[in-house]
C-alpha cells in the first residue's frame, strides 16, 4: 500500500518550458488536491478534484492546468513555466471531506 | 483569501519540556486537522478533530477543538529530539459543500538535547 505517490521528485525547468507532474493514489479516495508550499506561506491550494472527470480551481490556479482522467491519478500541468512557480508541489487525496493524505512532494526550480 | 493564524512561528525548547501551539480562524470550522512535516517529506496527519470541545490524544500529543469553533490547540508533552519539524493546522474553510482545506503557516519546532 503505497498511499500517495508523486513523480518526479525533483525537476529543473527553464522559463517558458512546460511539464506535467503526476500524482497517483491507491486508497480509492474520491477527492484529490494539488498544493504548493513556499517558505513562510504554508500550503496553498492550486486545483482540486471531487471525482473522475471533474476539476475545480483553488486559491492560486493561474498558470496551472489539471486533469483527472482516472480516479487514482491527478495530473498537474505547467503550460509555460515562470520563476514564480519555483516551489514544492504536494498532491493529496481524501475520502469526501475527510483528512488529507499527502505525497512526499515534487521540488521544482524554474530558472 | 481566508487564512489561519498559527502561533508561535517557531520554538526552541529543551528535551523533556512540554510544548503548546495554537491556531485561530476568522470563521467557524467543523473540522480541525493537525499535521507534522519532516524535512523533505510531505505533511503527515497527527490528529483530526470533529466536534467543538473535543479533546483527542495520540501518544504524547493532545489536541483540542476550541469551544468557539474558531480555534484549536496542540500540546506535546515531554518533547524528544524526533519531535523536531514543522507543525501545521488545517481547516476546511467552510462548514458545508466541498472542503477546500486551508493551512496555517506552521510552527517550526526545534528541540535542544
Tab-separated table of C-alpha atoms in Angstrom:
chain	number	residue	atom	x	y	z
A	1	UNK	CA	0.000	0.000	0.000
A	2	UNK	CA	1.990	2.985	-1.291
A	3	UNK	CA	-0.528	5.734	-0.384
A	4	UNK	CA	0.087	8.863	-2.479
A	5	UNK	CA	2.975	8.731	-4.937
A	6	UNK	CA	4.326	11.772	-6.778
A	7	UNK	CA	6.666	11.804	-9.759
A	8	UNK	CA	9.143	13.232	-10.412
A	9	UNK	CA	10.736	14.079	-7.054
A	10	UNK	CA	12.902	16.881	-8.461
A	11	UNK	CA	12.863	18.918	-11.662
A	12	UNK	CA	14.632	21.956	-13.058
A	13	UNK	CA	12.974	23.861	-15.877
A	14	UNK	CA	13.918	26.874	-17.947
A	15	UNK	CA	11.462	29.753	-18.188
A	16	UNK	CA	8.841	29.011	-20.810
A	17	UNK	CA	9.181	25.228	-20.726
A	18	UNK	CA	6.229	23.022	-19.895
A	19	UNK	CA	5.929	19.941	-17.744
A	20	UNK	CA	3.439	17.613	-16.086
A	21	UNK	CA	3.532	16.390	-12.501
A	22	UNK	CA	1.912	13.039	-11.829
A	23	UNK	CA	0.085	12.005	-8.671
A	24	UNK	CA	-1.206	8.501	-8.052
A	25	UNK	CA	-3.146	7.188	-5.042
A	26	UNK	CA	-4.091	3.625	-4.209
A	27	UNK	CA	-6.572	4.322	-1.387
A	28	UNK	CA	-9.661	4.628	-3.621
A	29	UNK	CA	-10.147	8.225	-2.493
A	30	UNK	CA	-12.717	10.343	-4.300
A	31	UNK	CA	-11.039	13.708	-3.729
A	32	UNK	CA	-7.587	14.785	-4.887
A	33	UNK	CA	-5.760	18.075	-4.452
A	34	UNK	CA	-2.652	19.946	-5.602
A	35	UNK	CA	-0.964	22.351	-3.191
A	36	UNK	CA	2.181	24.410	-3.444
A	37	UNK	CA	4.405	25.180	-0.477
A	38	UNK	CA	6.551	28.287	-0.312
A	39	UNK	CA	8.689	29.475	2.621
A	40	UNK	CA	6.637	31.291	5.241
A	41	UNK	CA	3.366	30.815	3.364
A	42	UNK	CA	2.235	27.358	4.346
A	43	UNK	CA	0.384	25.289	1.764
A	44	UNK	CA	-1.845	26.945	-0.813
A	45	UNK	CA	-4.436	25.095	-2.865
A	46	UNK	CA	-3.914	25.210	-6.639
A	47	UNK	CA	-6.644	22.915	-8.015
A	48	UNK	CA	-8.710	20.057	-6.722
A	49	UNK	CA	-10.984	17.293	-7.961
A	50	UNK	CA	-14.014	15.694	-6.329
A	51	UNK	CA	-14.182	12.824	-8.771
A	52	UNK	CA	-13.060	11.338	-12.054
A	53	UNK	CA	-13.519	13.805	-14.891
A	54	UNK	CA	-14.112	16.829	-12.651
A	55	UNK	CA	-11.714	19.565	-11.570
A	56	UNK	CA	-12.033	22.958	-9.886
A	57	UNK	CA	-9.854	25.971	-9.102
A	58	UNK	CA	-8.320	26.570	-5.724
A	59	UNK	CA	-6.700	29.656	-4.268
A	60	UNK	CA	-3.782	30.038	-6.736
A	61	UNK	CA	-4.764	28.375	-10.053
A	62	UNK	CA	-3.200	30.772	-12.577
A	63	UNK	CA	-0.514	29.221	-14.773
A	64	UNK	CA	-1.570	25.644	-13.984
A	65	UNK	CA	-3.928	23.123	-15.524
A	66	UNK	CA	-5.087	19.772	-14.172
A	67	UNK	CA	-6.764	16.623	-15.382
A	68	UNK	CA	-8.351	13.647	-13.646
A	69	UNK	CA	-9.000	11.036	-16.314
A	70	UNK	CA	-8.801	8.141	-13.857
A	71	UNK	CA	-9.913	8.078	-10.232
A	72	UNK	CA	-6.461	7.165	-8.989
A	73	UNK	CA	-4.497	9.789	-10.947
A	74	UNK	CA	-4.371	13.580	-10.815
A	75	UNK	CA	-2.060	15.454	-13.196
A	76	UNK	CA	-0.776	19.000	-12.730
A	77	UNK	CA	0.490	20.805	-15.812
A	78	UNK	CA	2.588	23.935	-16.122
A	79	UNK	CA	1.936	25.441	-19.532
A	80	UNK	CA	4.797	27.954	-19.638
A	81	UNK	CA	6.945	27.820	-16.511
A	82	UNK	CA	7.908	31.047	-14.739
A	83	UNK	CA	10.419	31.627	-11.919
A	84	UNK	CA	7.465	32.450	-9.624
A	85	UNK	CA	6.428	28.803	-9.957
A	86	UNK	CA	9.590	27.630	-8.210
A	87	UNK	CA	8.123	25.774	-5.266
A	88	UNK	CA	7.479	22.418	-3.669
A	89	UNK	CA	4.305	20.827	-5.009
A	90	UNK	CA	2.269	18.415	-2.918
A	91	UNK	CA	-0.522	16.168	-4.014
A	92	UNK	CA	-3.085	14.926	-1.502
A	93	UNK	CA	-6.128	12.695	-1.539
A	94	UNK	CA	-9.047	12.048	0.783
A	95	UNK	CA	-12.453	10.484	1.170
A	96	UNK	CA	-15.265	13.013	0.768
A	97	UNK	CA	-14.325	15.925	3.042
A	98	UNK	CA	-12.031	13.651	5.062
A	99	UNK	CA	-8.475	14.354	6.271
A	100	UNK	CA	-5.878	14.785	3.536
A	101	UNK	CA	-3.152	12.225	2.891
A	102	UNK	CA	-0.092	13.751	1.252
A	103	UNK	CA	2.634	12.550	-1.066
A	104	UNK	CA	6.273	13.455	-0.493
A	105	UNK	CA	6.340	16.340	-2.922
A	106	UNK	CA	7.986	17.462	-6.145
A	107	UNK	CA	10.682	20.104	-5.829
A	108	UNK	CA	10.550	22.333	-8.896
A	109	UNK	CA	13.047	25.030	-9.780
A	110	UNK	CA	12.423	27.365	-12.718
A	111	UNK	CA	15.442	29.307	-13.908
B	1	UNK	CA	-8.231	34.757	0.925
B	2	UNK	CA	-9.114	33.125	4.197
B	3	UNK	CA	-6.168	32.451	6.473
B	4	UNK	CA	-5.389	30.593	9.612
B	5	UNK	CA	-3.218	32.357	12.180
B	6	UNK	CA	-0.840	29.898	13.756
B	7	UNK	CA	1.445	30.698	16.667
B	8	UNK	CA	4.159	30.693	17.630
B	9	UNK	CA	6.023	30.763	14.321
B	10	UNK	CA	8.974	28.933	15.858
B	11	UNK	CA	10.046	27.459	19.161
B	12	UNK	CA	13.315	26.335	20.652
B	13	UNK	CA	12.819	24.060	23.633
B	14	UNK	CA	14.830	21.721	25.790
B	15	UNK	CA	14.289	17.993	25.540
B	16	UNK	CA	11.716	16.916	28.096
B	17	UNK	CA	9.770	20.184	28.080
B	18	UNK	CA	6.112	20.459	27.141
B	19	UNK	CA	5.100	22.386	24.018
B	20	UNK	CA	1.924	24.318	23.233
B	21	UNK	CA	0.828	25.871	19.968
B	22	UNK	CA	-2.449	27.189	18.654
B	23	UNK	CA	-4.347	28.109	15.553
B	24	UNK	CA	-7.140	30.650	15.089
B	25	UNK	CA	-9.578	31.351	12.291
B	26	UNK	CA	-11.826	34.277	11.457
B	27	UNK	CA	-14.669	31.896	10.638
B	28	UNK	CA	-16.261	28.857	12.242
B	29	UNK	CA	-14.936	25.418	11.349
B	30	UNK	CA	-16.435	21.985	11.989
B	31	UNK	CA	-13.151	20.152	11.477
B	32	UNK	CA	-9.617	20.843	12.621
B	33	UNK	CA	-6.598	18.854	11.466
B	34	UNK	CA	-3.057	18.858	12.816
B	35	UNK	CA	-0.110	17.740	10.677
B	36	UNK	CA	3.634	17.334	11.149
B	37	UNK	CA	6.126	17.776	8.338
B	38	UNK	CA	9.671	16.425	8.486
B	39	UNK	CA	12.353	17.869	6.178
B	40	UNK	CA	11.995	16.656	2.598
B	41	UNK	CA	8.706	14.894	3.218
B	42	UNK	CA	5.011	15.578	2.966
B	43	UNK	CA	2.804	16.527	5.918
B	44	UNK	CA	1.594	13.581	7.996
B	45	UNK	CA	-1.723	13.660	9.824
B	46	UNK	CA	-1.362	13.666	13.619
B	47	UNK	CA	-4.850	14.324	14.937
B	48	UNK	CA	-8.274	15.081	13.458
B	49	UNK	CA	-10.970	16.891	15.492
B	50	UNK	CA	-14.652	16.966	14.530
B	51	UNK	CA	-16.583	18.428	17.467
B	52	UNK	CA	-16.356	21.639	19.474
B	53	UNK	CA	-14.726	20.958	22.840
B	54	UNK	CA	-13.292	17.635	21.668
B	55	UNK	CA	-10.000	16.627	23.254
B	56	UNK	CA	-8.059	13.912	21.423
B	57	UNK	CA	-4.701	12.331	22.158
B	58	UNK	CA	-2.176	10.499	20.013
B	59	UNK	CA	0.632	9.292	22.259
B	60	UNK	CA	2.325	12.350	23.752
B	61	UNK	CA	0.274	14.671	21.548
B	62	UNK	CA	-3.047	16.156	22.620
B	63	UNK	CA	-5.211	18.440	20.522
B	64	UNK	CA	-8.359	20.330	21.395
B	65	UNK	CA	-11.166	21.763	19.275
B	66	UNK	CA	-11.956	25.180	20.748
B	67	UNK	CA	-15.413	25.852	22.126
B	68	UNK	CA	-15.861	28.889	19.871
B	69	UNK	CA	-15.108	26.629	16.844
B	70	UNK	CA	-12.645	29.296	15.702
B	71	UNK	CA	-9.529	27.882	17.306
B	72	UNK	CA	-7.613	24.735	18.075
B	73	UNK	CA	-4.655	23.831	20.258
B	74	UNK	CA	-1.897	21.230	20.092
B	75	UNK	CA	0.197	20.168	23.053
B	76	UNK	CA	3.245	17.909	23.052
B	77	UNK	CA	4.326	16.523	26.389
B	78	UNK	CA	7.889	15.583	27.337
B	79	UNK	CA	9.404	16.538	23.982
B	80	UNK	CA	12.097	14.368	22.400
B	81	UNK	CA	14.538	15.131	19.556
B	82	UNK	CA	12.376	13.405	16.930
B	83	UNK	CA	9.588	15.946	17.610
B	84	UNK	CA	11.609	18.400	15.522
B	85	UNK	CA	9.699	19.529	12.453
B	86	UNK	CA	7.003	21.894	11.276
B	87	UNK	CA	3.504	21.544	12.702
B	88	UNK	CA	0.555	22.730	10.632
B	89	UNK	CA	-3.066	23.230	11.492
B	90	UNK	CA	-5.702	22.978	8.788
B	91	UNK	CA	-9.410	23.644	8.491
B	92	UNK	CA	-11.971	23.163	5.733
B	93	UNK	CA	-12.639	26.836	5.063
B	94	UNK	CA	-16.350	26.128	5.037
B	95	UNK	CA	-18.991	24.264	7.027
B	96	UNK	CA	-20.760	22.805	4.003
B	97	UNK	CA	-20.144	21.663	0.460
B	98	UNK	CA	-16.714	20.567	-0.702
B	99	UNK	CA	-13.964	21.051	1.846
B	100	UNK	CA	-11.039	23.016	0.443
B	101	UNK	CA	-8.643	22.724	3.323
B	102	UNK	CA	-6.591	25.801	4.177
B	103	UNK	CA	-3.423	25.625	6.195
B	104	UNK	CA	-1.707	27.745	8.792
B	105	UNK	CA	1.823	28.961	8.116
B	106	UNK	CA	3.232	26.424	10.556
B	107	UNK	CA	5.084	26.281	13.859
B	108	UNK	CA	8.719	25.266	13.456
B	109	UNK	CA	9.831	23.250	16.478
B	110	UNK	CA	13.459	22.694	17.405
B	111	UNK	CA	14.388	20.536	20.369
B	112	UNK	CA	17.719	21.017	22.122
B	113	UNK	CA	19.106	17.836	23.595
